[in-house]
Short mmCIF file of C-alpha atoms and ligand atoms in Angstrom, two decimals:
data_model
loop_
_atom_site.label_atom_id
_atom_site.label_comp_id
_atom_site.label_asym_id
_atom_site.label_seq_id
_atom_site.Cartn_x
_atom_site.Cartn_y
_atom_site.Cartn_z
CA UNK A 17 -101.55 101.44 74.45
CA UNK A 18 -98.26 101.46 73.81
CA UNK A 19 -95.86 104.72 74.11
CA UNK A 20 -92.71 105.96 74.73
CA UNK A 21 -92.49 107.93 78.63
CA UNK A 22 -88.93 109.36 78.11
CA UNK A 23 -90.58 112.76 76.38
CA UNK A 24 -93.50 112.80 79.46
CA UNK A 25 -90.36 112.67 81.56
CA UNK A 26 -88.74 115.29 80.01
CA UNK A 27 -91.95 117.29 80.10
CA UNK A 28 -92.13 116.90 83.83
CA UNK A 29 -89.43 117.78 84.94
CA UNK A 30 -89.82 121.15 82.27
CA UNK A 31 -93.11 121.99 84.43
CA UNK A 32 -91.40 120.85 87.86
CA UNK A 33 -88.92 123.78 87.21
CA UNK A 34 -91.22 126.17 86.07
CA UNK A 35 -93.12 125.58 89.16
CA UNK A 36 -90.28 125.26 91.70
CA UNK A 37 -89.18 128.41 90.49
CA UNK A 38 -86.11 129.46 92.58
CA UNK A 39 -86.01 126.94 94.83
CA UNK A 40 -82.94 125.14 92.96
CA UNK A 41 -83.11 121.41 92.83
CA UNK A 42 -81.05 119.58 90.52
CA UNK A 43 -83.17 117.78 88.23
CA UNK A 44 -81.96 115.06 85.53
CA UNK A 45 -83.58 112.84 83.22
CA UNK A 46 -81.35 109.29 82.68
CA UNK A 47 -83.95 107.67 80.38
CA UNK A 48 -83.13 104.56 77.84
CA UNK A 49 -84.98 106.62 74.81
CA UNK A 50 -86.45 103.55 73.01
CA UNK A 51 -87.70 101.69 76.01
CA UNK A 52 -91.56 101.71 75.85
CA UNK A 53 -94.76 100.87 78.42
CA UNK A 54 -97.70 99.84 77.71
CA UNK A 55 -100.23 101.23 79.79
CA UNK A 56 -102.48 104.39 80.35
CA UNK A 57 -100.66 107.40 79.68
CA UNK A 58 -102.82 109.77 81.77
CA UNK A 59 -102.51 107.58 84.69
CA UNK A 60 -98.68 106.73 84.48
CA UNK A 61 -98.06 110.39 84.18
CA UNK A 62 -99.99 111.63 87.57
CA UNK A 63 -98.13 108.92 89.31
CA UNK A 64 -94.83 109.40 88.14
CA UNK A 65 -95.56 113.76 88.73
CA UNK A 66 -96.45 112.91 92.46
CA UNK A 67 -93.43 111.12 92.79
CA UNK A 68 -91.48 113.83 91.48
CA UNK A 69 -93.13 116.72 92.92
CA UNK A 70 -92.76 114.77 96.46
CA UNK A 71 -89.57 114.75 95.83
CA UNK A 72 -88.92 118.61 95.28
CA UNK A 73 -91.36 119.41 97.91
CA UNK A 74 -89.61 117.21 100.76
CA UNK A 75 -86.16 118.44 100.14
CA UNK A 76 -84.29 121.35 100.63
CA UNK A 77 -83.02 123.86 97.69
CA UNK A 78 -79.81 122.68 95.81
CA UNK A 79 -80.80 118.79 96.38
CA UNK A 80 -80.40 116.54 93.23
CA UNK A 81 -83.52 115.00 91.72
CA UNK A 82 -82.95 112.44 89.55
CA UNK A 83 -85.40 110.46 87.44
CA UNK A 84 -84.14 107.48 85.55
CA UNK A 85 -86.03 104.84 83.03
CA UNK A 86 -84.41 101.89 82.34
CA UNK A 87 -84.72 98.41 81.26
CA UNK A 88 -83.86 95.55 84.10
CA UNK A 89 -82.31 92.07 83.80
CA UNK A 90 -86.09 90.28 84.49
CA UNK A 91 -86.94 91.70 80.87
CA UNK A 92 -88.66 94.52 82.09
CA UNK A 93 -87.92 97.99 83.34
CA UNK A 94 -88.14 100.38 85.93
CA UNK A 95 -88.83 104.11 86.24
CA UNK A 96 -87.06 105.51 89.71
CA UNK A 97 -86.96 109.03 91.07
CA UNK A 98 -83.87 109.47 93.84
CA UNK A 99 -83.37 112.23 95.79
CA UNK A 100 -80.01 113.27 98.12
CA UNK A 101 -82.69 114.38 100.80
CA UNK A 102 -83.29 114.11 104.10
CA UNK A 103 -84.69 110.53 103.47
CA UNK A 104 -87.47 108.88 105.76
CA UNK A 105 -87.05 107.44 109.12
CA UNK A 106 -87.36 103.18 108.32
CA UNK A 107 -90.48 102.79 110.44
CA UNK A 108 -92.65 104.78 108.42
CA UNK A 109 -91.75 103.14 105.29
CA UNK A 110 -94.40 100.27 105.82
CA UNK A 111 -97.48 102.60 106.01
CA UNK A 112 -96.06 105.54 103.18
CA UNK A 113 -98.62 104.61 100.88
CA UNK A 114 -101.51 104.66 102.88
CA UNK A 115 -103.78 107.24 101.87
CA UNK A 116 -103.34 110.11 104.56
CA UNK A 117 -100.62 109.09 106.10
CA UNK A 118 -98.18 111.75 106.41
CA UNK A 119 -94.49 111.91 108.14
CA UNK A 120 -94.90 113.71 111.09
CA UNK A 121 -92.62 116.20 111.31
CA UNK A 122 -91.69 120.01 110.67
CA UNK A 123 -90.94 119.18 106.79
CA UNK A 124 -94.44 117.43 105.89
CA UNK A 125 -96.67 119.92 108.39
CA UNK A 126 -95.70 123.26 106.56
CA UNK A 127 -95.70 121.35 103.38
CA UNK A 128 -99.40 121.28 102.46
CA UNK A 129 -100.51 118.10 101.46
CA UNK A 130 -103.56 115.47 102.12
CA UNK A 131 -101.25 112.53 102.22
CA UNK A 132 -103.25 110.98 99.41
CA UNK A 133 -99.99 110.55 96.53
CA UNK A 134 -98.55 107.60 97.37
CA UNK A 135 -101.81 105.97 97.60
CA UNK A 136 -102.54 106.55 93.76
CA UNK A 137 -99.52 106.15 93.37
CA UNK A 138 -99.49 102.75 94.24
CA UNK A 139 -102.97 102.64 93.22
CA UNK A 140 -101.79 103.09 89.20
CA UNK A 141 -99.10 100.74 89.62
CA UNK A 142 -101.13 97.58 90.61
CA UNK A 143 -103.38 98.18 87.55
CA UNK A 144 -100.31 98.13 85.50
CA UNK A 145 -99.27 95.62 87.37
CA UNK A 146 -96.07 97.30 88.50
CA UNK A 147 -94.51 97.32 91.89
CA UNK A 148 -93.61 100.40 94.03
CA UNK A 149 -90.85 100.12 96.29
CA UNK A 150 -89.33 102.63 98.48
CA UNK A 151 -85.88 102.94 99.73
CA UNK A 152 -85.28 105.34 102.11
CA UNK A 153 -82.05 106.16 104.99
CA UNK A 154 -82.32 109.30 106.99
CA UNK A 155 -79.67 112.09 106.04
CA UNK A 156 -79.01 110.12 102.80
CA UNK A 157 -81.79 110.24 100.71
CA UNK A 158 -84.97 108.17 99.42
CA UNK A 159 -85.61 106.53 96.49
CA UNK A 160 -88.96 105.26 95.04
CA UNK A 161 -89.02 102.77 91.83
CA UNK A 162 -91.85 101.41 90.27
CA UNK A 163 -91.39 97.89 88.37
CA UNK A 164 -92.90 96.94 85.50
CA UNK A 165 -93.14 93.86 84.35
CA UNK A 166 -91.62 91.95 80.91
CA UNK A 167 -95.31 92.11 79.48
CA UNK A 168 -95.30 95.54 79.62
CA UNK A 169 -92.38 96.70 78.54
CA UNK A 170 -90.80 96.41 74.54
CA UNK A 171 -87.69 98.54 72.86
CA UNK A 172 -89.19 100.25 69.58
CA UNK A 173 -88.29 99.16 66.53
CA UNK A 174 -86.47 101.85 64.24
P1 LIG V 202 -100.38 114.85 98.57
O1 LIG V 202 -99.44 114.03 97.71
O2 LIG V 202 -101.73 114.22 98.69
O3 LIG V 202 -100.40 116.28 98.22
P2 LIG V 202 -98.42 114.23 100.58
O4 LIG V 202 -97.32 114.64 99.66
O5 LIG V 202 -98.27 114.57 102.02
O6 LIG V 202 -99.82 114.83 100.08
P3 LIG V 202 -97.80 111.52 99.81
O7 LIG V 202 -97.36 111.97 98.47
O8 LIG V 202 -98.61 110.27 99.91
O9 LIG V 202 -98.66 112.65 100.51
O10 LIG V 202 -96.53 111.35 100.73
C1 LIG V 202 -96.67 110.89 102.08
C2 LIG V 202 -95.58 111.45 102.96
O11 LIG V 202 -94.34 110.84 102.62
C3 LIG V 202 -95.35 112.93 102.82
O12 LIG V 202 -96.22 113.67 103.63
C4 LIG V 202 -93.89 113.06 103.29
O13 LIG V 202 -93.87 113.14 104.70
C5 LIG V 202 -93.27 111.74 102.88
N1 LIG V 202 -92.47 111.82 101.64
C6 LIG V 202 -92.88 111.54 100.38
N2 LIG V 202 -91.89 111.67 99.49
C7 LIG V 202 -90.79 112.03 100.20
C8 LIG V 202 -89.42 112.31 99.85
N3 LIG V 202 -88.99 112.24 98.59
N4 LIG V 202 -88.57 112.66 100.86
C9 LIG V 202 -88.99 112.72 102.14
N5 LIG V 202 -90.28 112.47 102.54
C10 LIG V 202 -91.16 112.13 101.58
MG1 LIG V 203 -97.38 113.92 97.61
#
């Protein structure tokens, strides 16, 4: 079906700060407000919170979060959370969404985790027949998009 993820959006990053508590991250919402998916709420949702909650769990306090929604010159659109973290060394990008695969280092090891995120992550995406691509450079920061095609994507009428 078709709805409208700017207000999930909003409503994640509201339960990302309750749950961060103090631990300060900067979190913003750049959202076109009458761009709309079609897809499976529920599913777009859990993918979109492990991308965020990765994001406040892998970087330090005081580190912007930003997650933006926003149509793209192919006619469809493309939700992206960025962070100004400690980004991800390039050679683990190619294996980041297998399921258990972890960075191996201080950061990820007293972060609990099974490794298992990305995977659905990318696991949602290909049934909505979005892409996930990850951008990451070490010391500046990482960013992970997810593309969704012209077919699924329309601006409400009103
Ligand atoms: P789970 O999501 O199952 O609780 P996880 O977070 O370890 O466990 P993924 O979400 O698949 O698993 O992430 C895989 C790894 O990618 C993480 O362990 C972490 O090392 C790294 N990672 C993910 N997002 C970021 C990020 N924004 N910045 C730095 N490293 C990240
Ligand atoms: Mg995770």
């Amino acid at each position: 079906t078709w709805f409208n993820p700017t207000k999930m959006l909003r409503n994640l990053i509201d339960e990302a700060e309750l749950l961060s508590g103090d631990r300060g991250h900067h979190l913003a919402l750049d959202a076109e407000p009458d761009l709309e998916i079609l897809g499976t709420e529920t599913e777009l949702r859990s993918a979109f919170a492990n991308l965020l909650f990765n994001a406040i769990k892998y970087t330090p306090a005081g580190t912007r979060v930003t997650l933006s929604w926003s149509a793209t010159d192919d006619g469809g659109a493309t939700l992206a959370v960025d962070d100004n973290g400690p980004g991800i060394a390039s050679h683990h990008l190619e294996r980041l969404t297998e399921r258990f695969y972890r960075v191996d280092d201080a950061r990820s090891q007293d972060r609990g985790g099974t490794g298992l995120g990305l995977a659905i992550v990318k696991h949602v995406l290909l049934r909505h027949q979005g892409q996930l691509q990850i951008d990451s450079e070490l010391g500046v920061g990482s960013r992970f998009s997810c593309h969704f095609p012209p077919h699924a994507v329309r601006r409400c009428e009103n």
